[in-house]
PDB file of C-alpha atoms in Angstrom:
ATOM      1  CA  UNK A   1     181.183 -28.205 -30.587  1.00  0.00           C
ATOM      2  CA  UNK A   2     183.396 -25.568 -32.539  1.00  0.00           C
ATOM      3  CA  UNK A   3     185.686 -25.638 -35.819  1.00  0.00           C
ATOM      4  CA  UNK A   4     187.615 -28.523 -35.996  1.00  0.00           C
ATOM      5  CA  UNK A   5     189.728 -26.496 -38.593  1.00  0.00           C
ATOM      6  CA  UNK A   6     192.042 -24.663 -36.325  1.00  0.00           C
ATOM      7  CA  UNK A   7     195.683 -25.460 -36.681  1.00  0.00           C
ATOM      8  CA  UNK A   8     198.291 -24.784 -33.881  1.00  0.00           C
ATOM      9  CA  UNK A   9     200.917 -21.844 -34.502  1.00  0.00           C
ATOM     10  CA  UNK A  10     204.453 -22.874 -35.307  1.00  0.00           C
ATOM     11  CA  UNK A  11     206.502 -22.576 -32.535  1.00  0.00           C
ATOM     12  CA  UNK A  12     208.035 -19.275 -33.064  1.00  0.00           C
ATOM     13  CA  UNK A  13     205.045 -18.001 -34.051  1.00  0.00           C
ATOM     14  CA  UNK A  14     203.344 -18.949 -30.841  1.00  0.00           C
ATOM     15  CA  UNK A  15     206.490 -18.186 -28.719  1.00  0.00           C
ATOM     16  CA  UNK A  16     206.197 -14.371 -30.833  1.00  0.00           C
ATOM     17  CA  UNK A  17     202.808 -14.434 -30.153  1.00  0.00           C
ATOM     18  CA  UNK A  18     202.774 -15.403 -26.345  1.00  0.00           C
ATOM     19  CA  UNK A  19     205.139 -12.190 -25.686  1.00  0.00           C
ATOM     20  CA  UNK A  20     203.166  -9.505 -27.495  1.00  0.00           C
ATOM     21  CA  UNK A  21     200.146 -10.717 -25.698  1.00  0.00           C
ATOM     22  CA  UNK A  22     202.095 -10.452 -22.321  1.00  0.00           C
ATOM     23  CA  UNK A  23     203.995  -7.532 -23.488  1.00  0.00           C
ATOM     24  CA  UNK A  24     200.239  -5.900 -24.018  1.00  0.00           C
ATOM     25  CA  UNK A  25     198.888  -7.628 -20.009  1.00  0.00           C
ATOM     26  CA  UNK A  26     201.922  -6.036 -18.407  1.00  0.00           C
ATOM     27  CA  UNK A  27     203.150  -2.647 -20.171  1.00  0.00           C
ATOM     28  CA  UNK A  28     202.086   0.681 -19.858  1.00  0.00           C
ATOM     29  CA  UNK A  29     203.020   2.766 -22.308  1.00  0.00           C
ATOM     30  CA  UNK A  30     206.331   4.963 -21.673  1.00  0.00           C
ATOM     31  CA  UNK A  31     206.109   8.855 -21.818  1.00  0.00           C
ATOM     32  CA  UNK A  32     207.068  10.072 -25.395  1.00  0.00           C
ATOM     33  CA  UNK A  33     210.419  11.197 -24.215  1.00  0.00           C
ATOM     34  CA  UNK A  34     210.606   9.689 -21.092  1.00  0.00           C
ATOM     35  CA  UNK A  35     213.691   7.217 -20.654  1.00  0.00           C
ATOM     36  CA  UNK A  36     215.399   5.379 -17.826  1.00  0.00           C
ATOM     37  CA  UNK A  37     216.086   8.087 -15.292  1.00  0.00           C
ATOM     38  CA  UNK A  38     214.867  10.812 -17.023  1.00  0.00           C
ATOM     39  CA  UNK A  39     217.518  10.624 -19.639  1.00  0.00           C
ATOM     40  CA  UNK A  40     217.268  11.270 -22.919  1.00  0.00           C
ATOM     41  CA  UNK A  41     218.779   9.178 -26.408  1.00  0.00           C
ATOM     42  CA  UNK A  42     221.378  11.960 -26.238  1.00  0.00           C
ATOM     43  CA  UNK A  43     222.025  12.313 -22.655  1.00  0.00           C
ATOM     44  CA  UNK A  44     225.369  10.795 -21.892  1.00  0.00           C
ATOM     45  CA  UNK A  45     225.038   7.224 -19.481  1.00  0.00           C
ATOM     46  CA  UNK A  46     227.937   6.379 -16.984  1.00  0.00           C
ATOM     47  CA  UNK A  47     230.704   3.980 -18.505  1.00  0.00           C
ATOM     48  CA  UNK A  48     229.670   0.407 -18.450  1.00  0.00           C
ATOM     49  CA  UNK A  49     230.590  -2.707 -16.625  1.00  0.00           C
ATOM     50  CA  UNK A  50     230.166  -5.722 -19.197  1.00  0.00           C
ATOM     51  CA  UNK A  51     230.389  -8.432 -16.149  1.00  0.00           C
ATOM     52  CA  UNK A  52     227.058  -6.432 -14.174  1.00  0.00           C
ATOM     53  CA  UNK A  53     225.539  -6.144 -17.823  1.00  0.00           C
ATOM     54  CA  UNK A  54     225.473 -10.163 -18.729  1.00  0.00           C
ATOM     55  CA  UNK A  55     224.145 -10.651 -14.800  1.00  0.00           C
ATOM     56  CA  UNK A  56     221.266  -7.594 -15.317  1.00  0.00           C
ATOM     57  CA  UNK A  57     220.837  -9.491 -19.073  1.00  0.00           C
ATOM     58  CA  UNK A  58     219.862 -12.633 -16.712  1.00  0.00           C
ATOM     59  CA  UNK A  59     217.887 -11.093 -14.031  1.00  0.00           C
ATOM     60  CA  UNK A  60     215.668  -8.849 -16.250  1.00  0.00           C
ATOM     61  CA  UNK A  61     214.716 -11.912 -18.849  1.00  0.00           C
ATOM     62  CA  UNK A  62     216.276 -10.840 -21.613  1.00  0.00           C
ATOM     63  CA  UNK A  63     217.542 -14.356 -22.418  1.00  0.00           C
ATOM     64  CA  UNK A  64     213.232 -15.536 -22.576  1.00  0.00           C
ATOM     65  CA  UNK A  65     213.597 -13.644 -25.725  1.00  0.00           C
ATOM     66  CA  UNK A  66     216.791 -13.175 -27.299  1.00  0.00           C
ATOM     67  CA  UNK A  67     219.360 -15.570 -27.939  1.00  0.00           C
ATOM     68  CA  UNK A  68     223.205 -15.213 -27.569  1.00  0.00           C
ATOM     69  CA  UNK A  69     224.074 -17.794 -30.482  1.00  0.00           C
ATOM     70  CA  UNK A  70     224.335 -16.067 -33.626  1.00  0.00           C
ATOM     71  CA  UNK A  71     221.646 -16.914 -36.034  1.00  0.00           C
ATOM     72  CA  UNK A  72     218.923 -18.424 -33.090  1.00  0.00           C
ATOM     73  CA  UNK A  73     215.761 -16.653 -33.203  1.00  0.00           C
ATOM     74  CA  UNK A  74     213.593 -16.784 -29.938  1.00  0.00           C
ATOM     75  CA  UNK A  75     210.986 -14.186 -30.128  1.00  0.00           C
ATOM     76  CA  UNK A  76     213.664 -11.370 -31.170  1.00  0.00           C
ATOM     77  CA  UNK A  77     216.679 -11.358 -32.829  1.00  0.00           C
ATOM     78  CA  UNK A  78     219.754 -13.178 -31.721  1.00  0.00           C
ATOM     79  CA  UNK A  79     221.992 -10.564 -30.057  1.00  0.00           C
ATOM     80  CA  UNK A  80     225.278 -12.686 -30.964  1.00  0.00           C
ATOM     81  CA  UNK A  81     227.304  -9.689 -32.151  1.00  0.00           C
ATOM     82  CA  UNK A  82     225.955  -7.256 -30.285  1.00  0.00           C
ATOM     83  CA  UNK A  83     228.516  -4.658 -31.145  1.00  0.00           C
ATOM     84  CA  UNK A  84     228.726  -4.949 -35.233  1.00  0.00           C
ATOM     85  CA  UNK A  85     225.412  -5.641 -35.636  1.00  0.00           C
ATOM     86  CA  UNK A  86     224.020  -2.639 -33.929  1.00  0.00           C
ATOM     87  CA  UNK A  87     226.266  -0.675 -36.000  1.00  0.00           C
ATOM     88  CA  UNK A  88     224.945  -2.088 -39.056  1.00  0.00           C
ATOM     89  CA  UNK A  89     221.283  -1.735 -37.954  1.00  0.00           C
ATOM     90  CA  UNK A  90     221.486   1.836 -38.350  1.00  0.00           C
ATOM     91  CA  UNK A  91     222.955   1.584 -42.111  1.00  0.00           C
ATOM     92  CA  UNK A  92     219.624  -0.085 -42.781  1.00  0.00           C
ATOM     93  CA  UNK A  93     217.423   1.461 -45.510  1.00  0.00           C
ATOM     94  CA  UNK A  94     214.504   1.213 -43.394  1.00  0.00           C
ATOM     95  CA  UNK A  95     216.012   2.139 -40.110  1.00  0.00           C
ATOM     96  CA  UNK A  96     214.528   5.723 -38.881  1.00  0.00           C
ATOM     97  CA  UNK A  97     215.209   5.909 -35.499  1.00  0.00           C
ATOM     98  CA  UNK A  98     217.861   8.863 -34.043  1.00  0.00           C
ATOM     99  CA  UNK A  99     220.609   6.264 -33.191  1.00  0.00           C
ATOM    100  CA  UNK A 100     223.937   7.361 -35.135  1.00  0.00           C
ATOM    101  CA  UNK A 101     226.621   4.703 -33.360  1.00  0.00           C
ATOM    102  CA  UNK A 102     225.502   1.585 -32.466  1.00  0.00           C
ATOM    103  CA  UNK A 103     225.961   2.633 -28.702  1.00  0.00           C
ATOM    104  CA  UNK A 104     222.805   4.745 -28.895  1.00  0.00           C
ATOM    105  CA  UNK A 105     221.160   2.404 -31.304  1.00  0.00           C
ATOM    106  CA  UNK A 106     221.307  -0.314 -28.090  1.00  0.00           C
ATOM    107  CA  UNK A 107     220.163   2.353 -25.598  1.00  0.00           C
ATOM    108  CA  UNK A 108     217.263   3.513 -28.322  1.00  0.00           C
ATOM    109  CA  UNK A 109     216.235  -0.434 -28.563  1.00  0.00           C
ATOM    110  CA  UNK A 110     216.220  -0.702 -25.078  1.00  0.00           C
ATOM    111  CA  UNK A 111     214.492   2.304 -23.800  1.00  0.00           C
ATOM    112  CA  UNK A 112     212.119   2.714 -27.253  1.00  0.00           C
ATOM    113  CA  UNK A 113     211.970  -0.770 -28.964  1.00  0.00           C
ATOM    114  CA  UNK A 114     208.934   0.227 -31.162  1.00  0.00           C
ATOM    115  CA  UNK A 115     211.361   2.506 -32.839  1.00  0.00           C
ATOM    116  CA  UNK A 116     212.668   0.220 -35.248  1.00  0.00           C
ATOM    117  CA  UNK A 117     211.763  -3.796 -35.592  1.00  0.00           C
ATOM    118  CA  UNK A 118     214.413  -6.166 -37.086  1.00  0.00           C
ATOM    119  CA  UNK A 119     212.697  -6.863 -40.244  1.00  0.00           C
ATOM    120  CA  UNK A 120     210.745 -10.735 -39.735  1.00  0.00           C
ATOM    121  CA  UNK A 121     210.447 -10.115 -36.332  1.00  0.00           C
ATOM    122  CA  UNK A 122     207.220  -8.688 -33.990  1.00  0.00           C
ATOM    123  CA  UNK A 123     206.848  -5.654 -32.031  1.00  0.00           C
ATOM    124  CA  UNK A 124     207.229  -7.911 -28.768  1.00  0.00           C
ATOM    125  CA  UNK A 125     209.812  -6.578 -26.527  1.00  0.00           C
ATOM    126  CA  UNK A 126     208.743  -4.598 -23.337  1.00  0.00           C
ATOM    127  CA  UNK A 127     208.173  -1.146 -23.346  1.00  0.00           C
ATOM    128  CA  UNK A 128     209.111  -0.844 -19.506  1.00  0.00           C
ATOM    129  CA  UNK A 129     212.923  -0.762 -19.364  1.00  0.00           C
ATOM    130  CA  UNK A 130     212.596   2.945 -18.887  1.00  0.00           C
ATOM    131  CA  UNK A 131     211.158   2.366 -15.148  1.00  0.00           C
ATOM    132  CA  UNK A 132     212.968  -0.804 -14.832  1.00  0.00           C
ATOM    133  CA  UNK A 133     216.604   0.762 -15.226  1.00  0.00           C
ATOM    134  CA  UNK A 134     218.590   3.374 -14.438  1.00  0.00           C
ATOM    135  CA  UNK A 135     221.676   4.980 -16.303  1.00  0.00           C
ATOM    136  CA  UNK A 136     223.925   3.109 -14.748  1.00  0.00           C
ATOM    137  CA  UNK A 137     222.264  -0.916 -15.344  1.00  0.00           C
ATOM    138  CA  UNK A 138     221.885   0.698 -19.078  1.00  0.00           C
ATOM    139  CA  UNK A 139     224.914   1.037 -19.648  1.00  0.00           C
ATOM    140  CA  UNK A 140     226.325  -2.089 -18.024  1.00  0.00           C
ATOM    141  CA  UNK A 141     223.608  -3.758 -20.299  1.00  0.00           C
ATOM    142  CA  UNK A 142     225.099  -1.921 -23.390  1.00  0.00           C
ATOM    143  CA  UNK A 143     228.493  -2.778 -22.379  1.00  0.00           C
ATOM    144  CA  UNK A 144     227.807  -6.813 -22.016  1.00  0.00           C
ATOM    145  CA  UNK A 145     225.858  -6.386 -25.578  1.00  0.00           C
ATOM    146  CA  UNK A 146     228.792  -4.491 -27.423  1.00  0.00           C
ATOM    147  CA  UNK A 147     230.870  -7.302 -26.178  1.00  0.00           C
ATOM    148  CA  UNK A 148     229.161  -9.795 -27.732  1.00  0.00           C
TER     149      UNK A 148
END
């Protein structure tokens, strides 16, 4: 009854795996364009509160996915370093995306993630942080991951 050849996944395979296949159940989509609030990449975002950021990093899952300890992959990157590493992102040879401070390269992973994919990693993250946020839990997320 069936192939007796199948192997199981690694377990970051099948933890990579499990979130596209939810990200694909539960996402719709967002409006090219269309970003938290009705903002823009360039539209300006309130100043940030790093202490509401870490609690809205907790409450909206981020932590199922990425890790705060440099160098531990989940399903994405870790996000240990927040602030250097999304300025060094954008340095990256095969980074395309609009972002031109790594401010606006956190907002454009947030509200487009499908813009650019850390290299070894899969297309996995939501795509509905645009109807999930507004400016201001943005930029308190930004804030908490710039002070990482």
């Amino acid at each position: 009854p069936g192939s007796t050849d199948a192997q199981p996944l690694p377990g970051s395979d099948a933890k990579a795996l499990v979130a596209y296949l939810l990200a694909l159940k539960t996402n719709e989509a967002p409006q090219p364009g269309a970003v938290a609030g009705g903002l823009t990449l360039d539209a300006p975002l309130p100043a940030g509160n790093a202490s509401n950021g870490q609690a809205l990093f907790a409450s909206q899952g981020c932590g199922a996915c990425h890790s705060l300890k440099p160098g531990e992959k989940i399903v994405g990157p870790s996000l240990a370093g927040g602030g250097q590493t999304s300025a060094d992102r954008i340095k990256a040879a095969d980074y395309f995306g609009k972002a031109t401070t790594g401010d606006l390269y956190l907002k454009e992973s947030i509200l487009d993630p499908s813009v650019y994919v850390v290299p070894g990693f899969p297309d996995a993250m939501l795509k509905d942080f645009n109807k999930k946020l507004n400016a201001q839990q943005l930029a308190d997320i930004i804030a908490f991951l710039q002070s990482q």
